[in-house]
CSV table of C-alpha atoms in Angstrom, one decimal:
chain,number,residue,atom,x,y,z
A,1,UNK,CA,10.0,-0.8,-13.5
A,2,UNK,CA,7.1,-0.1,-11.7
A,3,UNK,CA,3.8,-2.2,-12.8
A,4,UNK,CA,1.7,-0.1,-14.8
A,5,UNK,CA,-1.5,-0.6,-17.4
A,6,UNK,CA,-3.2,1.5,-20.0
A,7,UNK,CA,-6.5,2.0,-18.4
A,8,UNK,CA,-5.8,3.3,-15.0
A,9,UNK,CA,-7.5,6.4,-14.2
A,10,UNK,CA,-4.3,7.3,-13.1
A,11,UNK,CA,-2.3,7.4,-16.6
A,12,UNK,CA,-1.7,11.0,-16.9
A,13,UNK,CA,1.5,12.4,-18.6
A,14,UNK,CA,2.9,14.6,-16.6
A,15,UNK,CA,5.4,16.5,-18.5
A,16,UNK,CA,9.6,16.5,-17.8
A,17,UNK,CA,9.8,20.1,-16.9
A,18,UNK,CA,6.8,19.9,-14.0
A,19,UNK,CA,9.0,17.0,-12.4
A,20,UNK,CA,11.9,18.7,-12.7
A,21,UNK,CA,10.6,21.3,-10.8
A,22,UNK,CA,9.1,19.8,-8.3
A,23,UNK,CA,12.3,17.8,-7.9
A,24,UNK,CA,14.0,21.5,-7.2
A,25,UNK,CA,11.0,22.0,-4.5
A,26,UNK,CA,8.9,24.9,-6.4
A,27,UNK,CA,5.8,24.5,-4.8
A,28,UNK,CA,3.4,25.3,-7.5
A,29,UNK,CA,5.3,22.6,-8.9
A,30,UNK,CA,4.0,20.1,-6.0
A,31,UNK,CA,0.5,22.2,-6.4
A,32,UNK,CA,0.3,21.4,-9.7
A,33,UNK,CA,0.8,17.3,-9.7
A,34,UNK,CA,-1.5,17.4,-6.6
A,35,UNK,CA,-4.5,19.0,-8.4
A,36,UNK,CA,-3.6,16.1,-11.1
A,37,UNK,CA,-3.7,13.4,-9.4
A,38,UNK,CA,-6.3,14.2,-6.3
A,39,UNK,CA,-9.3,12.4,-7.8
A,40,UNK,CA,-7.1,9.6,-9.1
A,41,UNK,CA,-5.4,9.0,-5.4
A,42,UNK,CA,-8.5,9.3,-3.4
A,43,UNK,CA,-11.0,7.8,-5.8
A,44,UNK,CA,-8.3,4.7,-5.2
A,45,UNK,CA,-7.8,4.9,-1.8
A,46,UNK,CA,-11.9,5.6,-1.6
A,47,UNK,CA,-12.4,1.9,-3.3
A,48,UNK,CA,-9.7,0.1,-1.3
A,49,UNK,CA,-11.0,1.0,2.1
A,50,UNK,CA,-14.1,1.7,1.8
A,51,UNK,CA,-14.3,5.2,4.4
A,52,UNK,CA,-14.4,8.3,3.3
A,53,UNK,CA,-12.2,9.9,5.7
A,54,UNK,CA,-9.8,7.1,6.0
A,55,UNK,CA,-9.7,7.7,1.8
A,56,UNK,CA,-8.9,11.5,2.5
A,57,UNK,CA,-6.2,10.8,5.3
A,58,UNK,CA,-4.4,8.3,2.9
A,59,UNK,CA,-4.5,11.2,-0.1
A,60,UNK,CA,-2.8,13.4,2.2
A,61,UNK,CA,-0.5,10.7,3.5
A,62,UNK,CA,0.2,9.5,-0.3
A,63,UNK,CA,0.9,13.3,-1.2
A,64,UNK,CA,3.2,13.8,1.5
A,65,UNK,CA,5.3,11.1,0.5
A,66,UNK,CA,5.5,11.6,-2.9
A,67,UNK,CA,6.6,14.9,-2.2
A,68,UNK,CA,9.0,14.3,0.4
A,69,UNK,CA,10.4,11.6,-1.8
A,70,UNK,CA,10.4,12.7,-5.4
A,71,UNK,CA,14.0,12.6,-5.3
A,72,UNK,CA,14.0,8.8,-5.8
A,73,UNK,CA,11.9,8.5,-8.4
A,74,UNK,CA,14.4,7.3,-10.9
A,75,UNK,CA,12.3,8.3,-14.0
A,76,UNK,CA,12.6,4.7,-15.8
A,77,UNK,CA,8.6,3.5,-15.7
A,78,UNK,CA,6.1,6.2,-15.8
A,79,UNK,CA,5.6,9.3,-12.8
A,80,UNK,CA,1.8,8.0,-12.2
A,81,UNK,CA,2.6,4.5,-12.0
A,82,UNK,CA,5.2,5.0,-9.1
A,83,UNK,CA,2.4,7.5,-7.6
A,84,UNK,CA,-0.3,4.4,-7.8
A,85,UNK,CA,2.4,2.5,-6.2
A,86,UNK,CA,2.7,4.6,-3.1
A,87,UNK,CA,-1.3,5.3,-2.9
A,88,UNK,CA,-1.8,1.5,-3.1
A,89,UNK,CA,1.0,1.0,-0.3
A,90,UNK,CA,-0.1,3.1,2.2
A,91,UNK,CA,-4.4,2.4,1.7
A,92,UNK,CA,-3.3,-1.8,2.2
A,93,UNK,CA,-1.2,-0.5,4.8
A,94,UNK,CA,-4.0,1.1,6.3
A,95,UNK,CA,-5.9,-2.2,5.6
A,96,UNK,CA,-3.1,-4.2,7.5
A,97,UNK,CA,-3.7,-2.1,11.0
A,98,UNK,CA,-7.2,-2.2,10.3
A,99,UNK,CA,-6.6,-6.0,10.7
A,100,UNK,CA,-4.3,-5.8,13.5
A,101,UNK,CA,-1.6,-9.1,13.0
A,102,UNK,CA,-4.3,-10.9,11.2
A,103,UNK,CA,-1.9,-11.6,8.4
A,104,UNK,CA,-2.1,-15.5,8.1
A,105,UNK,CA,-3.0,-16.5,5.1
A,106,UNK,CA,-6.0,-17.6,4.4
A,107,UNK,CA,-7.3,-21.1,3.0
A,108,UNK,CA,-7.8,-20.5,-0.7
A,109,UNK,CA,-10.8,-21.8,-2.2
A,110,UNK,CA,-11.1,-23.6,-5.3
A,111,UNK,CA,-11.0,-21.2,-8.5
A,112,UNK,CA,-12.7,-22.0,-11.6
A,113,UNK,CA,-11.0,-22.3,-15.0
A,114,UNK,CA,-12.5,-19.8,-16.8
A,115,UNK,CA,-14.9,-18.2,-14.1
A,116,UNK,CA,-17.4,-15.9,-15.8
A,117,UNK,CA,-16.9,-12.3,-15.6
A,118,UNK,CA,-20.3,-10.8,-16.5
A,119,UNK,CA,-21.9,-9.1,-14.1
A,120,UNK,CA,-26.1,-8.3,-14.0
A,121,UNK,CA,-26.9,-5.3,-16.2
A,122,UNK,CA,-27.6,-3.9,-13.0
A,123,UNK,CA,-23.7,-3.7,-12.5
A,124,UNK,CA,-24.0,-0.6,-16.2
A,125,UNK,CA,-25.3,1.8,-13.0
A,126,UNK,CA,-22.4,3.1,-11.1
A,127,UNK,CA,-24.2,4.0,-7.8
A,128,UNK,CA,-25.5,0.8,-7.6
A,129,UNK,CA,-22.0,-1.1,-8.3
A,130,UNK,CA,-20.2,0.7,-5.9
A,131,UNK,CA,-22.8,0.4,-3.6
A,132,UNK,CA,-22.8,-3.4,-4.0
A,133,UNK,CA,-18.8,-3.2,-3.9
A,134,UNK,CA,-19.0,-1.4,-0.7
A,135,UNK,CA,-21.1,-4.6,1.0
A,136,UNK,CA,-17.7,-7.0,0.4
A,137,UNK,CA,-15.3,-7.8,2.5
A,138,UNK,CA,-11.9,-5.4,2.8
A,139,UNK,CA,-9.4,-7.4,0.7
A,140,UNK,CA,-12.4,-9.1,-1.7
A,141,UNK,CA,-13.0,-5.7,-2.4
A,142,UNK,CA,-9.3,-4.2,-2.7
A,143,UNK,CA,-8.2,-7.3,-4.8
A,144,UNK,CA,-10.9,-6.8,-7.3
A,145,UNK,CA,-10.5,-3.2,-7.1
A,146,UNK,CA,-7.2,-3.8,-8.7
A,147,UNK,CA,-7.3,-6.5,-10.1
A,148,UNK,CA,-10.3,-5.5,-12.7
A,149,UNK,CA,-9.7,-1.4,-12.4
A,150,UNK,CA,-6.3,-1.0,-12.4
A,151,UNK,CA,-5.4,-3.6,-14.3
A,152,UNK,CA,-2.6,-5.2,-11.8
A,153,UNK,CA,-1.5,-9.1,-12.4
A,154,UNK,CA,-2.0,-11.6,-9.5
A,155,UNK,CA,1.7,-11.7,-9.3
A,156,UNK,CA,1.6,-8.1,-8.2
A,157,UNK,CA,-1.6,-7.9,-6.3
A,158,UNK,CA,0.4,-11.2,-4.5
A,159,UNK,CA,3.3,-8.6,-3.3
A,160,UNK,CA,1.4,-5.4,-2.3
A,161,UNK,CA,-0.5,-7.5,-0.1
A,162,UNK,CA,2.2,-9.6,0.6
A,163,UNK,CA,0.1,-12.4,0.0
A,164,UNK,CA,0.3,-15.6,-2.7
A,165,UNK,CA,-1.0,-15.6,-6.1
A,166,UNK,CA,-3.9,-18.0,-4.7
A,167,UNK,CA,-5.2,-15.7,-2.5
A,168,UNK,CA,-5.5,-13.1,-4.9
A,169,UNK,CA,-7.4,-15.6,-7.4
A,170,UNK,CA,-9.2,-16.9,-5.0
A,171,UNK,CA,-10.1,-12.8,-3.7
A,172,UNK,CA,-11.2,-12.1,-7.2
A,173,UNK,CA,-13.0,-15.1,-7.9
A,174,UNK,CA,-14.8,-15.0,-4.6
A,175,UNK,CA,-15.3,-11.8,-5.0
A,176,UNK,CA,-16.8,-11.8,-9.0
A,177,UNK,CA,-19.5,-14.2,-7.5
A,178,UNK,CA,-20.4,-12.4,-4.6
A,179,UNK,CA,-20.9,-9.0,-6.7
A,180,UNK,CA,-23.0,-10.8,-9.0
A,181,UNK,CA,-25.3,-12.1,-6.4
A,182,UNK,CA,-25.9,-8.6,-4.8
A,183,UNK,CA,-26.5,-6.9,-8.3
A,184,UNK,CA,-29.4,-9.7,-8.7
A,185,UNK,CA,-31.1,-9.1,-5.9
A,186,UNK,CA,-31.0,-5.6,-6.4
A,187,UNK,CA,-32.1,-6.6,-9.9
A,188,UNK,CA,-35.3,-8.8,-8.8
A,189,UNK,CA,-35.9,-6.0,-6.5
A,190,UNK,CA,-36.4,-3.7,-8.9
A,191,UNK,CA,-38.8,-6.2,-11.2
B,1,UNK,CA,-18.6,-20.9,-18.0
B,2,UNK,CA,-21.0,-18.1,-20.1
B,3,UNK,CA,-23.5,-16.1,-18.1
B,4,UNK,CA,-27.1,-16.9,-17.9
B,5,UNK,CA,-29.2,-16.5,-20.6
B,6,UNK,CA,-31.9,-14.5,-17.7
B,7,UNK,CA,-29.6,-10.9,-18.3
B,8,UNK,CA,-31.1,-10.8,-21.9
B,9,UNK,CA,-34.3,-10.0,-20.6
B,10,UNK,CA,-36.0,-6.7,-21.3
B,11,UNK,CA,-33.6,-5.8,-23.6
B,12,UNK,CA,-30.6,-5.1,-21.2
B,13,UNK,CA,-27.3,-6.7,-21.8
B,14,UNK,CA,-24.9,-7.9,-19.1
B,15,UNK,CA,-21.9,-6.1,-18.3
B,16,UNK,CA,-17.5,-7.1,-18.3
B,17,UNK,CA,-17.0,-6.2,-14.7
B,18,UNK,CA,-13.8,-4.7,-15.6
B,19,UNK,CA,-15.8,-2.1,-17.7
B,20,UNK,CA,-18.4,-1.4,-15.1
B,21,UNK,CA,-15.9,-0.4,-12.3
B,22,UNK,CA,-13.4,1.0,-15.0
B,23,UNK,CA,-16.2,3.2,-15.6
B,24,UNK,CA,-17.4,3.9,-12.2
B,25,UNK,CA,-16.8,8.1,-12.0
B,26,UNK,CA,-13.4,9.4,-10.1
B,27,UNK,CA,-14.6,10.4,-6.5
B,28,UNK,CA,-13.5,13.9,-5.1
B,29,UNK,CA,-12.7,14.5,-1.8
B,30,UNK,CA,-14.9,16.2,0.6
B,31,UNK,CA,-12.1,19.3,1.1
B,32,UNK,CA,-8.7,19.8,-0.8
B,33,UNK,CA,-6.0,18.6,1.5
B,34,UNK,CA,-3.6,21.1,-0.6
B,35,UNK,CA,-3.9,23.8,2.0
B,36,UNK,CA,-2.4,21.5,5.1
B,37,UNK,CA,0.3,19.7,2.6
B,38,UNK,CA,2.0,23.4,2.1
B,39,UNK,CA,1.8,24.0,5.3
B,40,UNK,CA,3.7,20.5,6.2
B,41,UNK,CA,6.1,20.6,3.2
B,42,UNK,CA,6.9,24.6,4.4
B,43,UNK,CA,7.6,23.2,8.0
B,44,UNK,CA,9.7,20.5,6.6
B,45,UNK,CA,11.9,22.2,4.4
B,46,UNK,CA,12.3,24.4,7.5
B,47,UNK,CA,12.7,21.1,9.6
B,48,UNK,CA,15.3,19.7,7.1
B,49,UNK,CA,17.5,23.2,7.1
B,50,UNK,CA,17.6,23.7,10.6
B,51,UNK,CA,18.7,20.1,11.3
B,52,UNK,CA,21.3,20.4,8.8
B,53,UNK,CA,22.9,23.6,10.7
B,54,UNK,CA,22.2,21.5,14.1
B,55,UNK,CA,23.7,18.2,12.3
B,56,UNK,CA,27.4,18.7,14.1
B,57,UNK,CA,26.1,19.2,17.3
B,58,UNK,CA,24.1,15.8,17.3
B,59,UNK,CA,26.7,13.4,16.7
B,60,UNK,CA,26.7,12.4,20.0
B,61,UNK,CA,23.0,11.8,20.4
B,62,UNK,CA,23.2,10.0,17.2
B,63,UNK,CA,25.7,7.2,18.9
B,64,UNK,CA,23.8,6.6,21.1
B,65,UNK,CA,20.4,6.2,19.7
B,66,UNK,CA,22.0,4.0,16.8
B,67,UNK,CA,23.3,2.3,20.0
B,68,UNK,CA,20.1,1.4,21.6
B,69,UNK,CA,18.7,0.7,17.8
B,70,UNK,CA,21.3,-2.0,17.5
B,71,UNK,CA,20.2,-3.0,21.1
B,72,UNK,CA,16.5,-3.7,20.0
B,73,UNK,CA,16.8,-5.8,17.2
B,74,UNK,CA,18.4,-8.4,19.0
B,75,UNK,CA,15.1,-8.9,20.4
B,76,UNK,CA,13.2,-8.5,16.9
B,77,UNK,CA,15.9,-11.5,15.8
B,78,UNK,CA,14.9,-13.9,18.9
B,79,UNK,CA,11.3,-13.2,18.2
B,80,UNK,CA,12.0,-14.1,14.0
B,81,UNK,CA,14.6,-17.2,15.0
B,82,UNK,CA,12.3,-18.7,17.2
B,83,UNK,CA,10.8,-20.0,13.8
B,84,UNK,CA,10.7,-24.0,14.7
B,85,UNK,CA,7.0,-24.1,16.6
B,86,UNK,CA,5.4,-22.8,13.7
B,87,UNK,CA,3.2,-24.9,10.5
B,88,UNK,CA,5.6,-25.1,7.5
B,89,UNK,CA,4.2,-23.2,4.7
B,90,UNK,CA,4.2,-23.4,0.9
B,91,UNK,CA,5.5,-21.5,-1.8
B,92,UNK,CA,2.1,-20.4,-2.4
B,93,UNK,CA,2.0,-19.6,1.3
B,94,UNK,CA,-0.8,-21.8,1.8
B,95,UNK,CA,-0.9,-24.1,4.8
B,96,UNK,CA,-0.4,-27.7,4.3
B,97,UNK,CA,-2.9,-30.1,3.9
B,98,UNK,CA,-2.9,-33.7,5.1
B,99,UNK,CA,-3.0,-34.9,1.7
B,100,UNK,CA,0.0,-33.0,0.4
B,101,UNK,CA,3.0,-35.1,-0.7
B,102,UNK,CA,5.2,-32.4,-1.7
B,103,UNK,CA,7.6,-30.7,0.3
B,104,UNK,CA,8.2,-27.2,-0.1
B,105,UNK,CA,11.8,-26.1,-0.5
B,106,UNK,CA,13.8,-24.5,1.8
B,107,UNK,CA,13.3,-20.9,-0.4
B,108,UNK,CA,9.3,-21.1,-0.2
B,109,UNK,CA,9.6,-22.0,3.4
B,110,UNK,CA,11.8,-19.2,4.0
B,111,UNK,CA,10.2,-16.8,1.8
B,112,UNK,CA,6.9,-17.7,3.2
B,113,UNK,CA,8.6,-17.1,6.9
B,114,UNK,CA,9.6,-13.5,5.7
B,115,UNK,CA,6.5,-12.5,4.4
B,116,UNK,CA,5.1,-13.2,8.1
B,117,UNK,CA,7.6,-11.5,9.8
B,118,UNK,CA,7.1,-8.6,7.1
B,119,UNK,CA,4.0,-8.4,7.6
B,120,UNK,CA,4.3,-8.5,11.3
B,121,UNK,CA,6.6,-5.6,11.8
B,122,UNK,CA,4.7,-3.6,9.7
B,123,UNK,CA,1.5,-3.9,11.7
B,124,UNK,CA,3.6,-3.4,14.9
B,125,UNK,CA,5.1,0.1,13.5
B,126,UNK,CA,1.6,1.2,12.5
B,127,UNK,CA,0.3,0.1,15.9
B,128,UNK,CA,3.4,1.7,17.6
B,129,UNK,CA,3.9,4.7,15.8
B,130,UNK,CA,4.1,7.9,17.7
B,131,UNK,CA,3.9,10.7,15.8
B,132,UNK,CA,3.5,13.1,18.5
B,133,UNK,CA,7.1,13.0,19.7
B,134,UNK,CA,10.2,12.7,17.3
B,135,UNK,CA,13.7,13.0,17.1
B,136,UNK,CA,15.8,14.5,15.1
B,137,UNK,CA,17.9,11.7,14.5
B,138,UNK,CA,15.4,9.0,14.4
B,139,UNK,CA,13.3,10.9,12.0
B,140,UNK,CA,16.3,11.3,9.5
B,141,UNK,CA,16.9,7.3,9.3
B,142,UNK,CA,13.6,7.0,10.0
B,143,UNK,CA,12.5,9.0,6.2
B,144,UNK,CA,15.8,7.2,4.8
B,145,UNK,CA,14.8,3.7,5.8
B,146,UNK,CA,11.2,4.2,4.5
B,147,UNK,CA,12.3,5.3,1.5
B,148,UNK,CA,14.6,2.1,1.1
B,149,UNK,CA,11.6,0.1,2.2
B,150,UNK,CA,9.6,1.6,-1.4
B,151,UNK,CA,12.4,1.2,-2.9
B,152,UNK,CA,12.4,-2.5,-2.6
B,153,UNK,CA,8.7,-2.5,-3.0
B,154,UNK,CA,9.0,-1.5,-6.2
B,155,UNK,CA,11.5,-3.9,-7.5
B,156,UNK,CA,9.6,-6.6,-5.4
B,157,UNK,CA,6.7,-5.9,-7.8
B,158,UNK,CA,8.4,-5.3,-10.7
B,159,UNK,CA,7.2,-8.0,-13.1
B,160,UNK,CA,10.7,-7.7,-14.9
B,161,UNK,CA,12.6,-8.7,-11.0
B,162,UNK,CA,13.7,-12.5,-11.7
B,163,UNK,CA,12.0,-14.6,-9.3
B,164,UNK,CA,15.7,-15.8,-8.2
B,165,UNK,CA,15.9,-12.1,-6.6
B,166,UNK,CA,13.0,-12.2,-4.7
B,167,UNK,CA,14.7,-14.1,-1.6
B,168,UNK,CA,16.6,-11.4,-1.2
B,169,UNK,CA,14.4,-8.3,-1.5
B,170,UNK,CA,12.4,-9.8,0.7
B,171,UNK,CA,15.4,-10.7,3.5
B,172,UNK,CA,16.2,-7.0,2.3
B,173,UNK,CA,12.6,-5.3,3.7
B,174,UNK,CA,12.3,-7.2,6.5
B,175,UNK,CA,15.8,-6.1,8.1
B,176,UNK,CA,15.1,-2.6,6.9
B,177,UNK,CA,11.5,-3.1,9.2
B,178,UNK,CA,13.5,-4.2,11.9
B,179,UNK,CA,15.9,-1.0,12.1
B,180,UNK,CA,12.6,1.0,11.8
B,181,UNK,CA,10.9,-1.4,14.8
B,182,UNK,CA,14.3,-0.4,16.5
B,183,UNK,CA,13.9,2.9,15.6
B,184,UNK,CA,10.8,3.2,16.8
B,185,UNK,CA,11.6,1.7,20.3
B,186,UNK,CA,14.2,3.7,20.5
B,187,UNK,CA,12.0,7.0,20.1
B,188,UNK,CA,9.6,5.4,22.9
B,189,UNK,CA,12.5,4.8,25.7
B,190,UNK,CA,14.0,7.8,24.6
B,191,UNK,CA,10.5,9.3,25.5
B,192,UNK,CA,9.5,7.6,28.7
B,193,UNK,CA,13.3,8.6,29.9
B,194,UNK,CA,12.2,12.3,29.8
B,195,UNK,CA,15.4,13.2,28.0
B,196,UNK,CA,15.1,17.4,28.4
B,197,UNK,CA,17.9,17.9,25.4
B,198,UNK,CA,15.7,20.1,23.4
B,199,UNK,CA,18.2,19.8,20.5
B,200,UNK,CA,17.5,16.2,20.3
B,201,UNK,CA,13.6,15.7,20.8
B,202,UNK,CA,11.3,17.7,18.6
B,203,UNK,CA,7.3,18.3,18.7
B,204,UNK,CA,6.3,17.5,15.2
B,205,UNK,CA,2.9,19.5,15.5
């Protein structure tokens, strides 16, 4: 099974008989799923990388492959989750070449036991968040990203980025704190 | 550790990060991207039929590019044997410090090693990609190995995989990115080489 969580924005139902189509090529089939899931892919893609045209490239990409592939989706965990799958894929692929070889881990710093999660009330203003979530670094930003919006473990976030589960606690932890700080200055700016 | 008490002021409450960016709106693209994928998935079904009525005629160009592919990852398994200059790593894939007093086992280690050498291959095929020329023959084990690549993807981060069957997976994907490395070499020689058989080398746009 693919991981998959309640809250996604990508938990849509998509019913048996649309697959089943699509799996016999009808292209309003594919037309269909893509008008779906568009927001859902790119809005992910958008977060994880950060560009705008980088976030369109990788919907196209994503849609490509789903629909090239469809035929091994094996129907056993939900159609969206395996579709987050392959979005998430290719944008930290992307994020990889971005990087180059720069795949050494990195030193983990010390997390917290029970790090605070609240962020600034600043943080209730979406323009202002993802402004704020658009000043971190590439992976702080993905490993939040999915961490806190699509609801994936540290185990997983671990083997998508083919990292260890200390990196991605250390990512969100890092990351947690550095969001905060940005949304307060934003907030003592507005006082 | 609660938040400060400084959020309370003016009345406004602080905020669960997970709600704020669960609630952050869904982001639309600047232009559909629905009009280009028909056109792609049109020219691939046409792609996929044509090569199927040209299949008997490539066997021959299929030897021998599976001959140069087995050709090239000799050279992918020097580069990934030649394993005993590097730092050991943990099973958390952290570096060791001088203070540690464990030592990892031979799984982590090796696990660790793959995910490197994962990693690595996958940043050289993004690098090294060529789109602009393919064959007919890499591009079919090209789409099949990719597809075994997400395959094992998905078990890899299946929370219900047994931890025992992650050594495997992993020693799974990391041959699989060596054909494509091969693969992809294989597409570049063939390339440079000029090779005029118009039956065998394709423009994909």
């Amino acid at each position: 099974m693919i991981p998959v969580t309640t809250h996604s924005t990508f938990a849509i139902d998509v019913p048996n008989r649309l697959l089943a189509d699509a799996r016999n090529g009808s292209m309003p089939a594919f037309e269909r799923i893509y008008r779906l899931f568009e927001r859902p892919v790119y809005t992910l893609a958008l977060r994880l990388l950060g560009d705008r045209d980088e976030a369109q490239e990788i919907l196209h990409d994503t849609m490509l492959k789903l629909f090239q592939n469809i035929d091994s989706y094996r129907g056993d965990s939900p159609f969206w989750g395996w579709l987050r799958q392959i979005a998430a894929n290719e944008s930290l692929m992307r994020l990889r070449k971005r990087a180059r070889l720069a795949y050494v881990e990195d030193v983990p710093e010390p997390v917290e036991d029970e790090p605070s999660t609240l962020l600034p009330p600043a943080a209730a203003d979406a323009s202002r968040l993802v402004e704020a979530m658009q000043r971190l670094p590439d992976a702080t930003r993905s490993v939040l990203w999915l961490y806190h919006a699509e609801g994936y473990t540290h185990e997983e976030i671990a083997g998508l980025m083919q990292r260890s589960v200390s990196f991605s606690k250390s990512q969100v932890a890092r990351g947690t704190r550095r969001l905060r700080e940005l949304l307060e200055v934003d907030e003592h700016a507005a006082a | 550790m609660q938040p400060p008490d400084r959020y309370n002021n003016a009345g406004r409450e602080p905020v669960e990060i997970a709600d704020a960016l669960q609630r952050a709106p869904l982001e639309a693209p600047p232009q559909s991207v629905w009009p280009q994928l028909q056109v792609e998935l049109s020219r691939s079904e046409q792609h996929l039929q044509a090569r199927s009525a040209r299949r008997h005629r490539h066997w021959l160009a299929m030897a021998a590019t599976l001959l140069l592919a087995a050709a090239i990852p000799a050279f992918w398994l020097d580069q990934s044997s030649d394993t005993s200059n590097q730092q050991p790593v943990t099973a958390s894939g952290d570096q060791p410090t001088a203070t540690s007093t464990t030592t990892p086992s031979p799984d982590a280690n090796e696990l660790a090693l793959l995910r490197q050498e994962s990693a690595a291959l996958e940043a050289w095929l993004a690098t090294a990609s060529d789109d602009t020329v393919i064959s007919a023959t890499g591009d079919g084990l090209r789409e099949a190995l990719t597809g075994r690549v997400q395959y094992v993807d998905a078990l890899i981060t299946d929370p219900q995989t047994s931890p025992n069957t992650q050594l495997p997976l992993w020693r799974e994907r990391v041959l699989l990115l060596r054909r494509l490395a091969s693969i992809e070499s294989s597409e570049q020689l063939l390339a440079v080489s000029g090779d005029a058989d118009d039956s065998q080398l394709v423009m994909a746009f």
